[in-house]
């Protein structure tokens, strides 16, 4: 808020200061906040691509592996027959994990650790989307008096998204080459979708801490303004 002090005459003829408060049109925007907003949107973009693309793990092209690539919701094969499939179906192409075609292989395709990866990645994606909405609200729709609450909420939600995605990539990094999962794991590697998930987690951590420090600074400046608020003397 901006303070302007004017001198006015009281009914008794003595001079007395009058304080006029002119509120700002919107919440304060600093270069750090602008940088945090950009990083939040980059994290959202990386998270969206990693969430939807089927390249968390991929086989080397030169190995001619029956398994091609897989993501959180889709897996691709070429003339693959699973030993637990009593129908001996030959899988060619890409399949949605929850499709009826893959239903018989659900226990193999989605072990408990992979379900945990799906859950944490989903929660992370929802949280970073909420963070984007809060950032837009902070810049476009809010008044100064609610800026601190919104900024702190955005920081917390962004950090929660970073933690969830971090847990997802750690679990997948540890168990993604499990021999009981995709065939011939020695010929597979973590591909670009997994890398984008790691980048999304890092970006969310960085932007979350920037927003947290900026929220604390905004709260501190607001408290100082309240403390240093000039009081007009009582008329005699």
PDB file of N, CA, C and O in Angstrom, residues 27-72:
ATOM      1  N   UNK A  27      -1.235  -7.420  -6.654  1.00  0.00           N
ATOM      2  CA  UNK A  27      -0.183  -7.899  -5.767  1.00  0.00           C
ATOM      3  C   UNK A  27       1.187  -7.522  -6.315  1.00  0.00           C
ATOM      4  O   UNK A  27       1.361  -7.337  -7.518  1.00  0.00           O
ATOM      5  N   UNK A  28       2.185  -7.427  -5.448  1.00  0.00           N
ATOM      6  CA  UNK A  28       3.523  -7.067  -5.911  1.00  0.00           C
ATOM      7  C   UNK A  28       4.126  -8.167  -6.767  1.00  0.00           C
ATOM      8  O   UNK A  28       3.984  -9.353  -6.487  1.00  0.00           O
ATOM      9  N   UNK A  29       4.823  -7.760  -7.828  1.00  0.00           N
ATOM     10  CA  UNK A  29       5.480  -8.692  -8.735  1.00  0.00           C
ATOM     11  C   UNK A  29       6.960  -8.345  -8.783  1.00  0.00           C
ATOM     12  O   UNK A  29       7.336  -7.237  -9.157  1.00  0.00           O
ATOM     13  N   UNK A  30       7.793  -9.292  -8.393  1.00  0.00           N
ATOM     14  CA  UNK A  30       9.235  -9.109  -8.395  1.00  0.00           C
ATOM     15  C   UNK A  30       9.853  -9.985  -9.485  1.00  0.00           C
ATOM     16  O   UNK A  30       9.207 -10.913  -9.990  1.00  0.00           O
ATOM     17  N   UNK A  31      11.104  -9.708  -9.862  1.00  0.00           N
ATOM     18  CA  UNK A  31      11.765 -10.588 -10.854  1.00  0.00           C
ATOM     19  C   UNK A  31      11.823 -12.041 -10.409  1.00  0.00           C
ATOM     20  O   UNK A  31      11.709 -12.950 -11.237  1.00  0.00           O
ATOM     21  N   UNK A  32      11.991 -12.290  -9.119  1.00  0.00           N
ATOM     22  CA  UNK A  32      12.025 -13.668  -8.625  1.00  0.00           C
ATOM     23  C   UNK A  32      10.666 -14.349  -8.789  1.00  0.00           C
ATOM     24  O   UNK A  32      10.594 -15.527  -9.147  1.00  0.00           O
ATOM     25  N   UNK A  33       9.602 -13.592  -8.530  1.00  0.00           N
ATOM     26  CA  UNK A  33       8.264 -14.157  -8.717  1.00  0.00           C
ATOM     27  C   UNK A  33       8.001 -14.470 -10.190  1.00  0.00           C
ATOM     28  O   UNK A  33       7.405 -15.495 -10.514  1.00  0.00           O
ATOM     29  N   UNK A  34       8.459 -13.581 -11.062  1.00  0.00           N
ATOM     30  CA  UNK A  34       8.285 -13.825 -12.493  1.00  0.00           C
ATOM     31  C   UNK A  34       9.064 -15.066 -12.919  1.00  0.00           C
ATOM     32  O   UNK A  34       8.552 -15.901 -13.683  1.00  0.00           O
ATOM     33  N   UNK A  35      10.284 -15.201 -12.409  1.00  0.00           N
ATOM     34  CA  UNK A  35      11.081 -16.391 -12.725  1.00  0.00           C
ATOM     35  C   UNK A  35      10.419 -17.651 -12.187  1.00  0.00           C
ATOM     36  O   UNK A  35      10.388 -18.692 -12.867  1.00  0.00           O
ATOM     37  N   UNK A  36       9.878 -17.571 -10.966  1.00  0.00           N
ATOM     38  CA  UNK A  36       9.192 -18.736 -10.385  1.00  0.00           C
ATOM     39  C   UNK A  36       7.979 -19.135 -11.214  1.00  0.00           C
ATOM     40  O   UNK A  36       7.716 -20.328 -11.413  1.00  0.00           O
ATOM     41  N   UNK A  37       7.234 -18.141 -11.707  1.00  0.00           N
ATOM     42  CA  UNK A  37       6.066 -18.447 -12.529  1.00  0.00           C
ATOM     43  C   UNK A  37       6.473 -19.157 -13.819  1.00  0.00           C
ATOM     44  O   UNK A  37       5.828 -20.131 -14.237  1.00  0.00           O
ATOM     45  N   UNK A  38       7.552 -18.688 -14.437  1.00  0.00           N
ATOM     46  CA  UNK A  38       8.025 -19.329 -15.671  1.00  0.00           C
ATOM     47  C   UNK A  38       8.446 -20.766 -15.390  1.00  0.00           C
ATOM     48  O   UNK A  38       8.127 -21.695 -16.152  1.00  0.00           O
ATOM     49  N   UNK A  39       9.159 -20.978 -14.276  1.00  0.00           N
ATOM     50  CA  UNK A  39       9.620 -22.329 -13.941  1.00  0.00           C
ATOM     51  C   UNK A  39       8.433 -23.236 -13.619  1.00  0.00           C
ATOM     52  O   UNK A  39       8.438 -24.427 -13.956  1.00  0.00           O
ATOM     53  N   UNK A  40       7.407 -22.702 -12.968  1.00  0.00           N
ATOM     54  CA  UNK A  40       6.211 -23.502 -12.681  1.00  0.00           C
ATOM     55  C   UNK A  40       5.561 -23.981 -13.973  1.00  0.00           C
ATOM     56  O   UNK A  40       5.182 -25.153 -14.110  1.00  0.00           O
ATOM     57  N   UNK A  41       5.433 -23.087 -14.950  1.00  0.00           N
ATOM     58  CA  UNK A  41       4.818 -23.478 -16.208  1.00  0.00           C
ATOM     59  C   UNK A  41       5.697 -24.467 -16.975  1.00  0.00           C
ATOM     60  O   UNK A  41       5.184 -25.378 -17.642  1.00  0.00           O
ATOM     61  N   UNK A  42       7.015 -24.315 -16.895  1.00  0.00           N
ATOM     62  CA  UNK A  42       7.910 -25.292 -17.520  1.00  0.00           C
ATOM     63  C   UNK A  42       7.782 -26.649 -16.848  1.00  0.00           C
ATOM     64  O   UNK A  42       7.776 -27.697 -17.512  1.00  0.00           O
ATOM     65  N   UNK A  43       7.672 -26.635 -15.524  1.00  0.00           N
ATOM     66  CA  UNK A  43       7.479 -27.893 -14.796  1.00  0.00           C
ATOM     67  C   UNK A  43       6.165 -28.547 -15.192  1.00  0.00           C
ATOM     68  O   UNK A  43       6.091 -29.776 -15.352  1.00  0.00           O
ATOM     69  N   UNK A  44       5.125 -27.755 -15.352  1.00  0.00           N
ATOM     70  CA  UNK A  44       3.831 -28.297 -15.769  1.00  0.00           C
ATOM     71  C   UNK A  44       3.921 -28.916 -17.155  1.00  0.00           C
ATOM     72  O   UNK A  44       3.372 -30.007 -17.397  1.00  0.00           O
ATOM     73  N   UNK A  45       4.613 -28.247 -18.072  1.00  0.00           N
ATOM     74  CA  UNK A  45       4.759 -28.774 -19.422  1.00  0.00           C
ATOM     75  C   UNK A  45       5.530 -30.093 -19.419  1.00  0.00           C
ATOM     76  O   UNK A  45       5.120 -31.069 -20.070  1.00  0.00           O
ATOM     77  N   UNK A  46       6.643 -30.138 -18.684  1.00  0.00           N
ATOM     78  CA  UNK A  46       7.431 -31.371 -18.594  1.00  0.00           C
ATOM     79  C   UNK A  46       6.618 -32.495 -17.952  1.00  0.00           C
ATOM     80  O   UNK A  46       6.664 -33.647 -18.395  1.00  0.00           O
ATOM     81  N   UNK A  47       5.873 -32.154 -16.900  1.00  0.00           N
ATOM     82  CA  UNK A  47       5.061 -33.154 -16.216  1.00  0.00           C
ATOM     83  C   UNK A  47       3.967 -33.692 -17.127  1.00  0.00           C
ATOM     84  O   UNK A  47       3.686 -34.895 -17.140  1.00  0.00           O
ATOM     85  N   UNK A  48       3.339 -32.823 -17.912  1.00  0.00           N
ATOM     86  CA  UNK A  48       2.277 -33.240 -18.825  1.00  0.00           C
ATOM     87  C   UNK A  48       2.812 -34.207 -19.878  1.00  0.00           C
ATOM     88  O   UNK A  48       2.213 -35.260 -20.151  1.00  0.00           O
ATOM     89  N   UNK A  49       3.953 -33.857 -20.474  1.00  0.00           N
ATOM     90  CA  UNK A  49       4.519 -34.719 -21.521  1.00  0.00           C
ATOM     91  C   UNK A  49       4.954 -36.060 -20.930  1.00  0.00           C
ATOM     92  O   UNK A  49       4.693 -37.126 -21.508  1.00  0.00           O
ATOM     93  N   UNK A  50       5.628 -36.006 -19.773  1.00  0.00           N
ATOM     94  CA  UNK A  50       6.067 -37.253 -19.144  1.00  0.00           C
ATOM     95  C   UNK A  50       4.877 -38.108 -18.726  1.00  0.00           C
ATOM     96  O   UNK A  50       4.922 -39.341 -18.826  1.00  0.00           O
ATOM     97  N   UNK A  51       3.822 -37.471 -18.265  1.00  0.00           N
ATOM     98  CA  UNK A  51       2.638 -38.183 -17.799  1.00  0.00           C
ATOM     99  C   UNK A  51       1.938 -38.920 -18.944  1.00  0.00           C
ATOM    100  O   UNK A  51       1.407 -40.017 -18.762  1.00  0.00           O
ATOM    101  N   UNK A  52       1.935 -38.309 -20.134  1.00  0.00           N
ATOM    102  CA  UNK A  52       1.149 -38.855 -21.235  1.00  0.00           C
ATOM    103  C   UNK A  52       1.956 -39.689 -22.226  1.00  0.00           C
ATOM    104  O   UNK A  52       1.374 -40.494 -22.953  1.00  0.00           O
ATOM    105  N   UNK A  53       3.258 -39.533 -22.276  1.00  0.00           N
ATOM    106  CA  UNK A  53       4.048 -40.196 -23.309  1.00  0.00           C
ATOM    107  C   UNK A  53       4.516 -41.586 -22.865  1.00  0.00           C
ATOM    108  O   UNK A  53       4.815 -41.800 -21.694  1.00  0.00           O
ATOM    109  N   UNK A  54       4.622 -42.538 -23.793  1.00  0.00           N
ATOM    110  CA  UNK A  54       4.974 -43.928 -23.446  1.00  0.00           C
ATOM    111  C   UNK A  54       6.467 -44.227 -23.591  1.00  0.00           C
ATOM    112  O   UNK A  54       6.852 -45.246 -24.170  1.00  0.00           O
ATOM    113  N   UNK A  55       7.313 -43.351 -23.071  1.00  0.00           N
ATOM    114  CA  UNK A  55       8.753 -43.560 -23.226  1.00  0.00           C
ATOM    115  C   UNK A  55       9.491 -43.393 -21.898  1.00  0.00           C
ATOM    116  O   UNK A  55      10.543 -42.766 -21.855  1.00  0.00           O
ATOM    117  N   UNK A  56       8.962 -43.970 -20.845  1.00  0.00           N
ATOM    118  CA  UNK A  56       9.696 -43.997 -19.591  1.00  0.00           C
ATOM    119  C   UNK A  56      10.833 -45.004 -19.668  1.00  0.00           C
ATOM    120  O   UNK A  56      11.899 -44.783 -19.102  1.00  0.00           O
ATOM    121  N   UNK A  57      10.605 -46.095 -20.336  1.00  0.00           N
ATOM    122  CA  UNK A  57      11.654 -47.083 -20.574  1.00  0.00           C
ATOM    123  C   UNK A  57      11.554 -47.541 -22.019  1.00  0.00           C
ATOM    124  O   UNK A  57      10.459 -47.612 -22.591  1.00  0.00           O
ATOM    125  N   UNK A  58      12.695 -47.876 -22.620  1.00  0.00           N
ATOM    126  CA  UNK A  58      12.739 -48.220 -24.042  1.00  0.00           C
ATOM    127  C   UNK A  58      13.872 -49.214 -24.264  1.00  0.00           C
ATOM    128  O   UNK A  58      14.894 -49.195 -23.557  1.00  0.00           O
ATOM    129  N   UNK A  59      13.703 -50.064 -25.244  1.00  0.00           N
ATOM    130  CA  UNK A  59      14.762 -51.007 -25.587  1.00  0.00           C
ATOM    131  C   UNK A  59      15.658 -50.418 -26.667  1.00  0.00           C
ATOM    132  O   UNK A  59      15.222 -49.597 -27.478  1.00  0.00           O
ATOM    133  N   UNK A  60      16.912 -50.845 -26.677  1.00  0.00           N
ATOM    134  CA  UNK A  60      17.833 -50.407 -27.720  1.00  0.00           C
ATOM    135  C   UNK A  60      17.374 -50.964 -29.066  1.00  0.00           C
ATOM    136  O   UNK A  60      17.018 -52.137 -29.186  1.00  0.00           O
ATOM    137  N   UNK A  61      17.402 -50.113 -30.081  1.00  0.00           N
ATOM    138  CA  UNK A  61      16.901 -50.530 -31.395  1.00  0.00           C
ATOM    139  C   UNK A  61      17.710 -51.681 -31.977  1.00  0.00           C
ATOM    140  O   UNK A  61      17.165 -52.550 -32.663  1.00  0.00           O
ATOM    141  N   UNK A  62      18.995 -51.692 -31.722  1.00  0.00           N
ATOM    142  CA  UNK A  62      19.853 -52.708 -32.334  1.00  0.00           C
ATOM    143  C   UNK A  62      19.613 -54.107 -31.766  1.00  0.00           C
ATOM    144  O   UNK A  62      20.017 -55.097 -32.387  1.00  0.00           O
ATOM    145  N   UNK A  63      18.978 -54.212 -30.603  1.00  0.00           N
ATOM    146  CA  UNK A  63      18.784 -55.521 -29.971  1.00  0.00           C
ATOM    147  C   UNK A  63      17.602 -56.282 -30.535  1.00  0.00           C
ATOM    148  O   UNK A  63      17.486 -57.482 -30.318  1.00  0.00           O
ATOM    149  N   UNK A  64      16.710 -55.594 -31.255  1.00  0.00           N
ATOM    150  CA  UNK A  64      15.503 -56.225 -31.799  1.00  0.00           C
ATOM    151  C   UNK A  64      14.711 -56.942 -30.704  1.00  0.00           C
ATOM    152  O   UNK A  64      14.265 -58.078 -30.866  1.00  0.00           O
ATOM    153  N   UNK A  65      14.565 -56.246 -29.618  1.00  0.00           N
ATOM    154  CA  UNK A  65      13.840 -56.805 -28.476  1.00  0.00           C
ATOM    155  C   UNK A  65      12.345 -56.881 -28.782  1.00  0.00           C
ATOM    156  O   UNK A  65      11.801 -56.054 -29.521  1.00  0.00           O
ATOM    157  N   UNK A  66      11.686 -57.890 -28.219  1.00  0.00           N
ATOM    158  CA  UNK A  66      10.234 -58.000 -28.394  1.00  0.00           C
ATOM    159  C   UNK A  66       9.508 -56.855 -27.713  1.00  0.00           C
ATOM    160  O   UNK A  66       8.399 -56.485 -28.116  1.00  0.00           O
ATOM    161  N   UNK A  67      10.106 -56.347 -26.669  1.00  0.00           N
ATOM    162  CA  UNK A  67       9.561 -55.170 -25.991  1.00  0.00           C
ATOM    163  C   UNK A  67      10.154 -53.924 -26.634  1.00  0.00           C
ATOM    164  O   UNK A  67      11.367 -53.834 -26.857  1.00  0.00           O
ATOM    165  N   UNK A  68       9.307 -52.934 -26.924  1.00  0.00           N
ATOM    166  CA  UNK A  68       9.763 -51.708 -27.576  1.00  0.00           C
ATOM    167  C   UNK A  68       9.900 -50.548 -26.593  1.00  0.00           C
ATOM    168  O   UNK A  68      10.985 -50.021 -26.389  1.00  0.00           O
ATOM    169  N   UNK A  69       8.800 -50.164 -25.976  1.00  0.00           N
ATOM    170  CA  UNK A  69       8.827 -49.039 -25.032  1.00  0.00           C
ATOM    171  C   UNK A  69       7.571 -49.075 -24.181  1.00  0.00           C
ATOM    172  O   UNK A  69       6.590 -49.748 -24.514  1.00  0.00           O
ATOM    173  N   UNK A  70       7.627 -48.339 -23.054  1.00  0.00           N
ATOM    174  CA  UNK A  70       6.477 -48.298 -22.141  1.00  0.00           C
ATOM    175  C   UNK A  70       6.489 -46.995 -21.365  1.00  0.00           C
ATOM    176  O   UNK A  70       7.551 -46.413 -21.097  1.00  0.00           O
ATOM    177  N   UNK A  71       5.272 -46.541 -21.041  1.00  0.00           N
ATOM    178  CA  UNK A  71       5.113 -45.378 -20.179  1.00  0.00           C
ATOM    179  C   UNK A  71       4.187 -45.727 -19.033  1.00  0.00           C
ATOM    180  O   UNK A  71       4.004 -46.899 -18.687  1.00  0.00           O
ATOM    181  N   UNK A  72       3.578 -44.708 -18.453  1.00  0.00           N
ATOM    182  CA  UNK A  72       2.683 -44.956 -17.330  1.00  0.00           C
ATOM    183  C   UNK A  72       1.372 -45.590 -17.756  1.00  0.00           C
ATOM    184  O   UNK A  72       0.749 -46.311 -16.976  1.00  0.00           O
TER     185      UNK A  72
END
